PDB file of C-alpha atoms and ligand atoms in Angstrom:
ATOM      1  CA  MET A   1     -15.988  11.015 -13.388  1.00 84.00           C
ATOM      2  CA  PRO A   2     -13.881   8.449 -11.560  1.00 90.00           C
ATOM      3  CA  GLY A   3     -11.077   9.896  -9.450  1.00 90.00           C
ATOM      4  CA  LYS A   4      -7.532   9.394 -10.658  1.00 94.00           C
ATOM      5  CA  LEU A   5      -5.539   7.418  -8.132  1.00 97.00           C
ATOM      6  CA  VAL A   6      -2.127   5.769  -7.894  1.00 98.00           C
ATOM      7  CA  VAL A   7      -1.547   3.471  -4.917  1.00 98.00           C
ATOM      8  CA  GLY A   8       1.719   1.926  -3.787  1.00 98.00           C
ATOM      9  CA  ASN A   9       1.485  -1.565  -2.329  1.00 98.00           C
ATOM     10  CA  TRP A  10       4.692  -2.054  -0.388  1.00 98.00           C
ATOM     11  CA  LYS A  11       3.825  -5.707   0.298  1.00 98.00           C
ATOM     12  CA  MET A  12       6.068  -7.194   3.019  1.00 98.00           C
ATOM     13  CA  ASN A  13       8.925  -4.759   2.492  1.00 98.00           C
ATOM     14  CA  GLY A  14      10.460  -1.914   4.460  1.00 98.00           C
ATOM     15  CA  ASP A  15      12.153  -1.043   7.723  1.00 98.00           C
ATOM     16  CA  LEU A  16      11.966   2.070   9.876  1.00 98.00           C
ATOM     17  CA  ARG A  17      14.966   3.786   8.315  1.00 98.00           C
ATOM     18  CA  HIS A  18      14.109   3.116   4.659  1.00 98.00           C
ATOM     19  CA  ASN A  19      10.455   3.948   5.225  1.00 98.00           C
ATOM     20  CA  ASP A  20      11.442   7.322   6.668  1.00 98.00           C
ATOM     21  CA  ALA A  21      13.422   8.167   3.555  1.00 98.00           C
ATOM     22  CA  LEU A  22      10.733   6.892   1.204  1.00 98.00           C
ATOM     23  CA  LEU A  23       7.873   8.720   2.933  1.00 98.00           C
ATOM     24  CA  ALA A  24       9.850  11.956   3.229  1.00 98.00           C
ATOM     25  CA  GLY A  25      10.820  11.705  -0.436  1.00 98.00           C
ATOM     26  CA  LEU A  26       7.221  11.244  -1.511  1.00 98.00           C
ATOM     27  CA  ARG A  27       6.059  14.104   0.654  1.00 97.00           C
ATOM     28  CA  ALA A  28       8.732  16.431  -0.712  1.00 97.00           C
ATOM     29  CA  GLY A  29       8.182  15.402  -4.321  1.00 96.00           C
ATOM     30  CA  TRP A  30       4.409  15.280  -4.637  1.00 95.00           C
ATOM     31  CA  PRO A  31       2.635  18.598  -5.302  1.00 88.00           C
ATOM     32  CA  VAL A  32      -0.039  19.571  -2.784  1.00 81.00           C
ATOM     33  CA  ARG A  33      -2.421  20.603  -5.546  1.00 80.00           C
ATOM     34  CA  ALA A  34      -2.051  17.530  -7.753  1.00 81.00           C
ATOM     35  CA  THR A  35      -5.069  16.479  -9.813  1.00 87.00           C
ATOM     36  CA  ARG A  36      -4.354  12.854  -9.044  1.00 93.00           C
ATOM     37  CA  GLU A  37      -4.345  11.265  -5.611  1.00 96.00           C
ATOM     38  CA  ILE A  38      -1.513   9.080  -4.429  1.00 97.00           C
ATOM     39  CA  SER A  39      -1.474   6.684  -1.529  1.00 98.00           C
ATOM     40  CA  VAL A  40       0.779   4.078   0.078  1.00 98.00           C
ATOM     41  CA  CYS A  41      -0.413   0.819   1.608  1.00 99.00           C
ATOM     42  CA  VAL A  42       2.146  -0.258   4.171  1.00 98.00           C
ATOM     43  CA  PRO A  43       2.616  -3.265   6.494  1.00 98.00           C
ATOM     44  CA  PHE A  44       0.589  -2.964   9.737  1.00 98.00           C
ATOM     45  CA  PRO A  45       3.541  -2.089  12.047  1.00 98.00           C
ATOM     46  CA  TYR A  46       4.304   0.958   9.908  1.00 98.00           C
ATOM     47  CA  LEU A  47       0.834   2.519   9.895  1.00 98.00           C
ATOM     48  CA  TRP A  48       1.839   4.900  12.685  1.00 98.00           C
ATOM     49  CA  GLN A  49       4.957   5.852  10.727  1.00 98.00           C
ATOM     50  CA  ALA A  50       2.986   6.596   7.558  1.00 98.00           C
ATOM     51  CA  GLN A  51       0.515   8.611   9.610  1.00 98.00           C
ATOM     52  CA  ALA A  52       3.268  10.632  11.265  1.00 98.00           C
ATOM     53  CA  ALA A  53       5.160  11.228   8.023  1.00 98.00           C
ATOM     54  CA  LEU A  54       2.199  12.014   5.778  1.00 98.00           C
ATOM     55  CA  SER A  55      -0.329  13.817   7.985  1.00 96.00           C
ATOM     56  CA  GLY A  56      -1.203  17.174   6.471  1.00 94.00           C
ATOM     57  CA  SER A  57       0.222  16.182   3.077  1.00 95.00           C
ATOM     58  CA  ALA A  58      -1.682  15.405  -0.112  1.00 94.00           C
ATOM     59  CA  ILE A  59      -0.689  11.735   0.219  1.00 97.00           C
ATOM     60  CA  SER A  60      -2.967   9.227   1.919  1.00 98.00           C
ATOM     61  CA  TRP A  61      -2.063   5.844   3.384  1.00 98.00           C
ATOM     62  CA  GLY A  62      -3.610   2.514   4.109  1.00 98.00           C
ATOM     63  CA  ALA A  63      -3.196  -1.167   4.915  1.00 98.00           C
ATOM     64  CA  GLN A  64      -2.822  -4.295   2.797  1.00 98.00           C
ATOM     65  CA  ASN A  65      -5.239  -6.604   4.553  1.00 98.00           C
ATOM     66  CA  VAL A  66      -7.825  -6.664   7.340  1.00 98.00           C
ATOM     67  CA  SER A  67      -9.760  -9.191   9.365  1.00 98.00           C
ATOM     68  CA  GLU A  68     -13.327  -9.842   8.294  1.00 98.00           C
ATOM     69  CA  HIS A  69     -14.259  -9.930  12.007  1.00 98.00           C
ATOM     70  CA  ALA A  70     -14.957  -6.886  14.162  1.00 97.00           C
ATOM     71  CA  HIS A  71     -13.007  -8.091  17.248  1.00 97.00           C
ATOM     72  CA  GLY A  72     -12.509 -11.124  19.421  1.00 98.00           C
ATOM     73  CA  ALA A  73     -10.506 -14.341  19.643  1.00 98.00           C
ATOM     74  CA  TYR A  74      -8.703 -14.212  16.287  1.00 98.00           C
ATOM     75  CA  THR A  75      -5.032 -14.433  17.228  1.00 98.00           C
ATOM     76  CA  GLY A  76      -2.757 -12.546  14.858  1.00 98.00           C
ATOM     77  CA  GLU A  77      -5.558 -10.748  13.040  1.00 98.00           C
ATOM     78  CA  VAL A  78      -6.061  -6.980  12.777  1.00 98.00           C
ATOM     79  CA  ALA A  79      -9.510  -5.372  12.916  1.00 98.00           C
ATOM     80  CA  ALA A  80     -10.658  -2.601  10.598  1.00 98.00           C
ATOM     81  CA  SER A  81     -11.417  -0.357  13.582  1.00 98.00           C
ATOM     82  CA  MET A  82      -7.755  -0.649  14.658  1.00 98.00           C
ATOM     83  CA  ILE A  83      -6.509   0.322  11.222  1.00 98.00           C
ATOM     84  CA  ALA A  84      -8.951   3.229  11.052  1.00 98.00           C
ATOM     85  CA  GLU A  85      -7.458   4.667  14.242  1.00 98.00           C
ATOM     86  CA  PHE A  86      -4.256   5.377  12.327  1.00 98.00           C
ATOM     87  CA  GLY A  87      -6.041   7.682   9.920  1.00 98.00           C
ATOM     88  CA  CYS A  88      -5.973   5.174   7.077  1.00 98.00           C
ATOM     89  CA  ARG A  89      -7.963   5.906   3.983  1.00 98.00           C
ATOM     90  CA  TYR A  90      -7.615   2.585   2.139  1.00 98.00           C
ATOM     91  CA  VAL A  91      -7.399  -1.118   2.784  1.00 98.00           C
ATOM     92  CA  ILE A  92      -6.409  -3.514   0.006  1.00 99.00           C
ATOM     93  CA  VAL A  93      -8.646  -6.578   0.087  1.00 98.00           C
ATOM     94  CA  GLY A  94      -8.443  -9.732  -1.991  1.00 98.00           C
ATOM     95  CA  HIS A  95      -4.951  -9.229  -3.354  1.00 98.00           C
ATOM     96  CA  SER A  96      -4.048 -12.319  -5.388  1.00 98.00           C
ATOM     97  CA  GLU A  97      -1.203 -13.082  -2.974  1.00 98.00           C
ATOM     98  CA  ARG A  98      -3.772 -13.307  -0.177  1.00 98.00           C
ATOM     99  CA  ARG A  99      -6.089 -15.415  -2.307  1.00 98.00           C
ATOM    100  CA  THR A 100      -3.440 -17.874  -3.496  1.00 97.00           C
ATOM    101  CA  LEU A 101      -0.952 -17.997  -0.594  1.00 97.00           C
ATOM    102  CA  TYR A 102      -3.412 -17.636   2.287  1.00 98.00           C
ATOM    103  CA  GLY A 103      -6.494 -19.279   0.872  1.00 98.00           C
ATOM    104  CA  GLU A 104      -8.772 -16.256   0.926  1.00 98.00           C
ATOM    105  CA  THR A 105     -12.059 -17.082  -0.752  1.00 98.00           C
ATOM    106  CA  ASP A 106     -14.397 -14.740  -2.619  1.00 98.00           C
ATOM    107  CA  ALA A 107     -16.648 -14.779   0.442  1.00 98.00           C
ATOM    108  CA  MET A 108     -13.814 -13.778   2.789  1.00 98.00           C
ATOM    109  CA  VAL A 109     -12.744 -10.979   0.475  1.00 98.00           C
ATOM    110  CA  ALA A 110     -16.316  -9.729   0.344  1.00 98.00           C
ATOM    111  CA  ALA A 111     -16.551  -9.778   4.151  1.00 98.00           C
ATOM    112  CA  LYS A 112     -13.280  -7.865   4.407  1.00 98.00           C
ATOM    113  CA  ALA A 113     -14.592  -5.218   2.006  1.00 98.00           C
ATOM    114  CA  GLY A 114     -17.659  -4.914   4.215  1.00 98.00           C
ATOM    115  CA  ALA A 115     -15.594  -4.635   7.406  1.00 98.00           C
ATOM    116  CA  THR A 116     -13.462  -1.908   5.813  1.00 98.00           C
ATOM    117  CA  LEU A 117     -16.499   0.153   4.829  1.00 98.00           C
ATOM    118  CA  GLN A 118     -18.045  -0.376   8.237  1.00 98.00           C
ATOM    119  CA  ALA A 119     -14.966   1.243   9.787  1.00 98.00           C
ATOM    120  CA  GLY A 120     -15.206   4.269   7.481  1.00 98.00           C
ATOM    121  CA  MET A 121     -12.385   3.380   5.099  1.00 98.00           C
ATOM    122  CA  THR A 122     -12.310   2.560   1.386  1.00 98.00           C
ATOM    123  CA  PRO A 123     -11.597  -0.995   0.291  1.00 98.00           C
ATOM    124  CA  ILE A 124      -9.418  -1.459  -2.772  1.00 98.00           C
ATOM    125  CA  VAL A 125     -10.972  -4.656  -4.072  1.00 98.00           C
ATOM    126  CA  CYS A 126      -8.504  -6.688  -6.135  1.00 98.00           C
ATOM    127  CA  VAL A 127      -9.620  -9.023  -8.880  1.00 98.00           C
ATOM    128  CA  GLY A 128      -7.563 -10.898 -11.449  1.00 98.00           C
ATOM    129  CA  GLU A 129      -7.236 -14.139 -13.362  1.00 98.00           C
ATOM    130  CA  SER A 130      -4.345 -16.589 -13.486  1.00 96.00           C
ATOM    131  CA  TRP A 131      -2.553 -17.351 -16.737  1.00 96.00           C
ATOM    132  CA  ALA A 132      -4.256 -20.754 -16.953  1.00 96.00           C
ATOM    133  CA  GLU A 133      -7.653 -19.105 -16.545  1.00 97.00           C
ATOM    134  CA  ARG A 134      -6.837 -16.596 -19.266  1.00 96.00           C
ATOM    135  CA  GLU A 135      -5.550 -19.320 -21.593  1.00 95.00           C
ATOM    136  CA  SER A 136      -8.729 -21.304 -21.106  1.00 97.00           C
ATOM    137  CA  GLY A 137     -10.827 -18.283 -22.039  1.00 95.00           C
ATOM    138  CA  ALA A 138     -12.192 -17.829 -18.519  1.00 95.00           C
ATOM    139  CA  GLY A 139     -10.321 -14.603 -17.699  1.00 94.00           C
ATOM    140  CA  GLU A 140     -13.274 -12.255 -17.815  1.00 95.00           C
ATOM    141  CA  SER A 141     -15.681 -14.596 -16.090  1.00 97.00           C
ATOM    142  CA  VAL A 142     -13.213 -14.976 -13.204  1.00 98.00           C
ATOM    143  CA  VAL A 143     -12.889 -11.243 -12.563  1.00 98.00           C
ATOM    144  CA  VAL A 144     -16.648 -10.754 -12.867  1.00 98.00           C
ATOM    145  CA  ARG A 145     -17.260 -13.600 -10.404  1.00 98.00           C
ATOM    146  CA  GLN A 146     -14.807 -12.027  -7.940  1.00 98.00           C
ATOM    147  CA  LEU A 147     -16.495  -8.633  -8.295  1.00 98.00           C
ATOM    148  CA  ASP A 148     -20.002 -10.072  -8.012  1.00 98.00           C
ATOM    149  CA  ALA A 149     -19.095 -11.816  -4.763  1.00 98.00           C
ATOM    150  CA  VAL A 150     -18.271  -8.441  -3.222  1.00 98.00           C
ATOM    151  CA  VAL A 151     -21.409  -6.807  -4.600  1.00 98.00           C
ATOM    152  CA  SER A 152     -23.568  -9.590  -3.252  1.00 97.00           C
ATOM    153  CA  ARG A 153     -22.236  -8.791   0.220  1.00 98.00           C
ATOM    154  CA  ILE A 154     -22.113  -4.981   0.236  1.00 98.00           C
ATOM    155  CA  GLY A 155     -24.746  -4.129  -2.396  1.00 97.00           C
ATOM    156  CA  GLY A 156     -24.880  -0.486  -3.460  1.00 96.00           C
ATOM    157  CA  ARG A 157     -21.899   0.340  -1.281  1.00 97.00           C
ATOM    158  CA  ILE A 158     -19.774  -1.001  -4.125  1.00 98.00           C
ATOM    159  CA  ALA A 159     -19.964   2.644  -5.245  1.00 98.00           C
ATOM    160  CA  GLU A 160     -17.775   3.520  -2.234  1.00 98.00           C
ATOM    161  CA  THR A 161     -14.947   1.193  -3.216  1.00 98.00           C
ATOM    162  CA  VAL A 162     -11.981   1.250  -5.546  1.00 98.00           C
ATOM    163  CA  VAL A 163     -11.574  -1.787  -7.812  1.00 98.00           C
ATOM    164  CA  ALA A 164      -8.164  -2.963  -8.977  1.00 98.00           C
ATOM    165  CA  TYR A 165      -7.638  -5.351 -11.873  1.00 98.00           C
ATOM    166  CA  GLU A 166      -4.421  -7.251 -11.289  1.00 98.00           C
ATOM    167  CA  PRO A 167      -3.849 -10.174 -13.639  1.00 98.00           C
ATOM    168  CA  VAL A 168      -1.958 -12.721 -11.531  1.00 97.00           C
ATOM    169  CA  TRP A 169       0.478 -13.456 -14.366  1.00 97.00           C
ATOM    170  CA  ALA A 170       1.521  -9.797 -14.545  1.00 97.00           C
ATOM    171  CA  ILE A 171       2.312  -9.347 -10.844  1.00 95.00           C
ATOM    172  CA  GLY A 172       5.999  -9.100 -10.105  1.00 94.00           C
ATOM    173  CA  THR A 173       6.870 -10.742 -13.418  1.00 95.00           C
ATOM    174  CA  GLY A 174       7.898  -7.712 -15.441  1.00 93.00           C
ATOM    175  CA  ARG A 175       5.228  -8.837 -17.907  1.00 94.00           C
ATOM    176  CA  SER A 176       2.559  -6.145 -17.722  1.00 94.00           C
ATOM    177  CA  ALA A 177      -0.743  -6.566 -19.521  1.00 94.00           C
ATOM    178  CA  THR A 178      -0.796  -4.556 -22.737  1.00 97.00           C
ATOM    179  CA  PRO A 179      -2.900  -1.398 -22.530  1.00 98.00           C
ATOM    180  CA  GLU A 180      -5.358  -3.035 -24.984  1.00 98.00           C
ATOM    181  CA  LEU A 181      -5.815  -6.129 -22.865  1.00 97.00           C
ATOM    182  CA  ALA A 182      -6.067  -4.178 -19.608  1.00 98.00           C
ATOM    183  CA  GLN A 183      -8.575  -1.753 -21.144  1.00 98.00           C
ATOM    184  CA  ALA A 184     -10.694  -4.662 -22.433  1.00 98.00           C
ATOM    185  CA  VAL A 185     -10.982  -6.149 -18.943  1.00 98.00           C
ATOM    186  CA  HIS A 186     -11.596  -2.737 -17.373  1.00 98.00           C
ATOM    187  CA  GLU A 187     -14.422  -2.198 -19.835  1.00 98.00           C
ATOM    188  CA  VAL A 188     -16.022  -5.459 -18.747  1.00 98.00           C
ATOM    189  CA  LEU A 189     -15.670  -4.467 -15.087  1.00 98.00           C
ATOM    190  CA  ARG A 190     -17.041  -0.965 -15.750  1.00 98.00           C
ATOM    191  CA  LYS A 191     -20.071  -2.388 -17.518  1.00 98.00           C
ATOM    192  CA  ARG A 192     -20.735  -4.763 -14.654  1.00 98.00           C
ATOM    193  CA  LEU A 193     -20.384  -1.951 -12.118  1.00 98.00           C
ATOM    194  CA  ARG A 194     -22.762   0.268 -14.088  1.00 97.00           C
ATOM    195  CA  GLU A 195     -25.471  -2.335 -13.646  1.00 96.00           C
ATOM    196  CA  HIS A 196     -25.469  -1.248  -9.999  1.00 94.00           C
ATOM    197  CA  GLY A 197     -26.113   2.400 -10.804  1.00 94.00           C
ATOM    198  CA  GLU A 198     -24.313   5.498 -11.977  1.00 95.00           C
ATOM    199  CA  ALA A 199     -22.222   5.955  -8.853  1.00 96.00           C
ATOM    200  CA  ALA A 200     -21.029   2.340  -8.997  1.00 96.00           C
ATOM    201  CA  GLY A 201     -20.087   2.863 -12.635  1.00 97.00           C
ATOM    202  CA  ASN A 202     -17.904   5.763 -11.566  1.00 97.00           C
ATOM    203  CA  VAL A 203     -15.669   3.973  -9.078  1.00 98.00           C
ATOM    204  CA  SER A 204     -11.954   4.300  -9.754  1.00 98.00           C
ATOM    205  CA  LEU A 205     -10.674   1.282 -11.663  1.00 98.00           C
ATOM    206  CA  LEU A 206      -6.958   0.692 -11.155  1.00 98.00           C
ATOM    207  CA  TYR A 207      -4.646  -1.539 -13.134  1.00 98.00           C
ATOM    208  CA  GLY A 208      -1.850  -3.412 -11.321  1.00 98.00           C
ATOM    209  CA  GLY A 209       0.877  -5.753 -12.495  1.00 98.00           C
ATOM    210  CA  SER A 210       4.411  -4.713 -13.453  1.00 97.00           C
ATOM    211  CA  VAL A 211       3.567  -1.028 -13.826  1.00 98.00           C
ATOM    212  CA  LYS A 212       6.747   1.019 -14.253  1.00 97.00           C
ATOM    213  CA  ALA A 213       7.516   4.606 -15.212  1.00 97.00           C
ATOM    214  CA  GLY A 214       8.058   3.350 -18.756  1.00 97.00           C
ATOM    215  CA  ASN A 215       4.608   1.814 -19.314  1.00 97.00           C
ATOM    216  CA  ALA A 216       2.411   3.834 -16.953  1.00 98.00           C
ATOM    217  CA  LYS A 217       1.518   6.556 -19.419  1.00 97.00           C
ATOM    218  CA  ALA A 218       0.154   4.180 -22.076  1.00 98.00           C
ATOM    219  CA  LEU A 219      -1.839   2.250 -19.464  1.00 98.00           C
ATOM    220  CA  PHE A 220      -3.266   5.331 -17.750  1.00 97.00           C
ATOM    221  CA  ALA A 221      -4.262   6.813 -21.115  1.00 97.00           C
ATOM    222  CA  CYS A 222      -6.870   4.059 -21.570  1.00 98.00           C
ATOM    223  CA  ALA A 223     -10.488   5.161 -21.238  1.00 98.00           C
ATOM    224  CA  ASP A 224     -11.384   2.906 -18.301  1.00 98.00           C
ATOM    225  CA  ILE A 225      -8.065   2.851 -16.465  1.00 98.00           C
ATOM    226  CA  ASP A 226      -8.170   5.458 -13.702  1.00 98.00           C
ATOM    227  CA  GLY A 227      -4.765   4.784 -12.219  1.00 98.00           C
ATOM    228  CA  GLY A 228      -2.612   2.029 -10.852  1.00 98.00           C
ATOM    229  CA  LEU A 229      -1.812  -0.283  -7.965  1.00 98.00           C
ATOM    230  CA  ILE A 230       1.955  -0.425  -7.912  1.00 98.00           C
ATOM    231  CA  GLY A 231       4.066  -3.093  -6.233  1.00 98.00           C
ATOM    232  CA  GLY A 232       7.828  -3.208  -6.671  1.00 98.00           C
ATOM    233  CA  ALA A 233       8.110   0.213  -8.283  1.00 98.00           C
ATOM    234  CA  SER A 234       6.414   1.887  -5.306  1.00 98.00           C
ATOM    235  CA  LEU A 235       9.501   1.233  -3.168  1.00 98.00           C
ATOM    236  CA  ASN A 236      11.534   3.762  -5.117  1.00 98.00           C
ATOM    237  CA  VAL A 237      10.683   7.455  -4.674  1.00 98.00           C
ATOM    238  CA  ASP A 238      11.613   8.602  -8.169  1.00 98.00           C
ATOM    239  CA  GLU A 239      10.031   5.652  -9.931  1.00 98.00           C
ATOM    240  CA  PHE A 240       6.797   5.906  -7.942  1.00 98.00           C
ATOM    241  CA  LEU A 241       6.529   9.669  -8.447  1.00 97.00           C
ATOM    242  CA  ALA A 242       7.205   9.233 -12.156  1.00 97.00           C
ATOM    243  CA  ILE A 243       4.386   6.664 -12.373  1.00 97.00           C
ATOM    244  CA  ALA A 244       2.071   8.867 -10.327  1.00 97.00           C
ATOM    245  CA  GLY A 245       2.743  11.792 -12.619  1.00 94.00           C
ATOM    246  CA  ALA A 246       2.450   9.788 -15.853  1.00 92.00           C
TER     247      ALA A 246
HETATM  248  P1  13P B 301       4.225  -5.357  -9.155  1.00 87.45           P
HETATM  249  O1  13P B 301       3.998  -3.902  -9.515  1.00 87.45           O
HETATM  250  O2  13P B 301       5.467  -5.579  -8.378  1.00 87.45           O
HETATM  251  O3  13P B 301       4.084  -6.234 -10.357  1.00 87.45           O
HETATM  252  O4  13P B 301       3.030  -5.756  -8.159  1.00 87.45           O
HETATM  253  C1  13P B 301       1.738  -5.431  -8.484  1.00 87.45           C
HETATM  254  C2  13P B 301       0.885  -5.660  -7.299  1.00 87.45           C
HETATM  255  O5  13P B 301       0.680  -6.783  -6.878  1.00 87.45           O
HETATM  256  C3  13P B 301       0.322  -4.487  -6.614  1.00 87.45           C
HETATM  257  O6  13P B 301      -0.638  -4.847  -5.686  1.00 87.45           O
END
């Protein structure tokens, strides 16, 4: 059975004071014995703050990106081993904002997933099609191609990842995929993962893209949706906890 998981992706938001309030609010409001796991992926400078605020709680934390290289002359980059030192559990790799704004290729995303595993953390591998790709009928082939690129690099270790389906057109637009559409894509991804064995078929499959307290329940009720990757709504304690509990 895939684990149920709701992850907040803060993106490039936050400051020390607001983060303190948000992290304390989550810690106070999330039951220690919850059946679902929640996590927050914060900007690099705040990893220490998440670690300090959440250590010993039922909430895990992680980063939003990582270098594909282990160390060396890569000015401005952050290695997986550095992130791991802050007790991180997850690293988001291949978010569509990284792919489209920073030119990350399938091969780079795959290498980043590998670097994350190598450092003992779990990559949250993001896949998703643009609106034009969906309109042209290529939506499913795009997400499968993105997934296959990662599998071709890390092989059976795909079973140690989390996969997030985030249709690009649903991110930050208020236009979430319908539960039917999201489930259909998740089913395709699940089938593809199963080809790599039972454990791979059981990875947690998250949906992301305009998830709010109001639509989370219908999305999470779908057979192959094991939780969510939440952007904007993860910056509000009550909204994020409501989604996590949906
Ligand atoms: P929104 O929830 O703001 O649409 O963002 C989704 C996302 O990109 C999470 O990674």
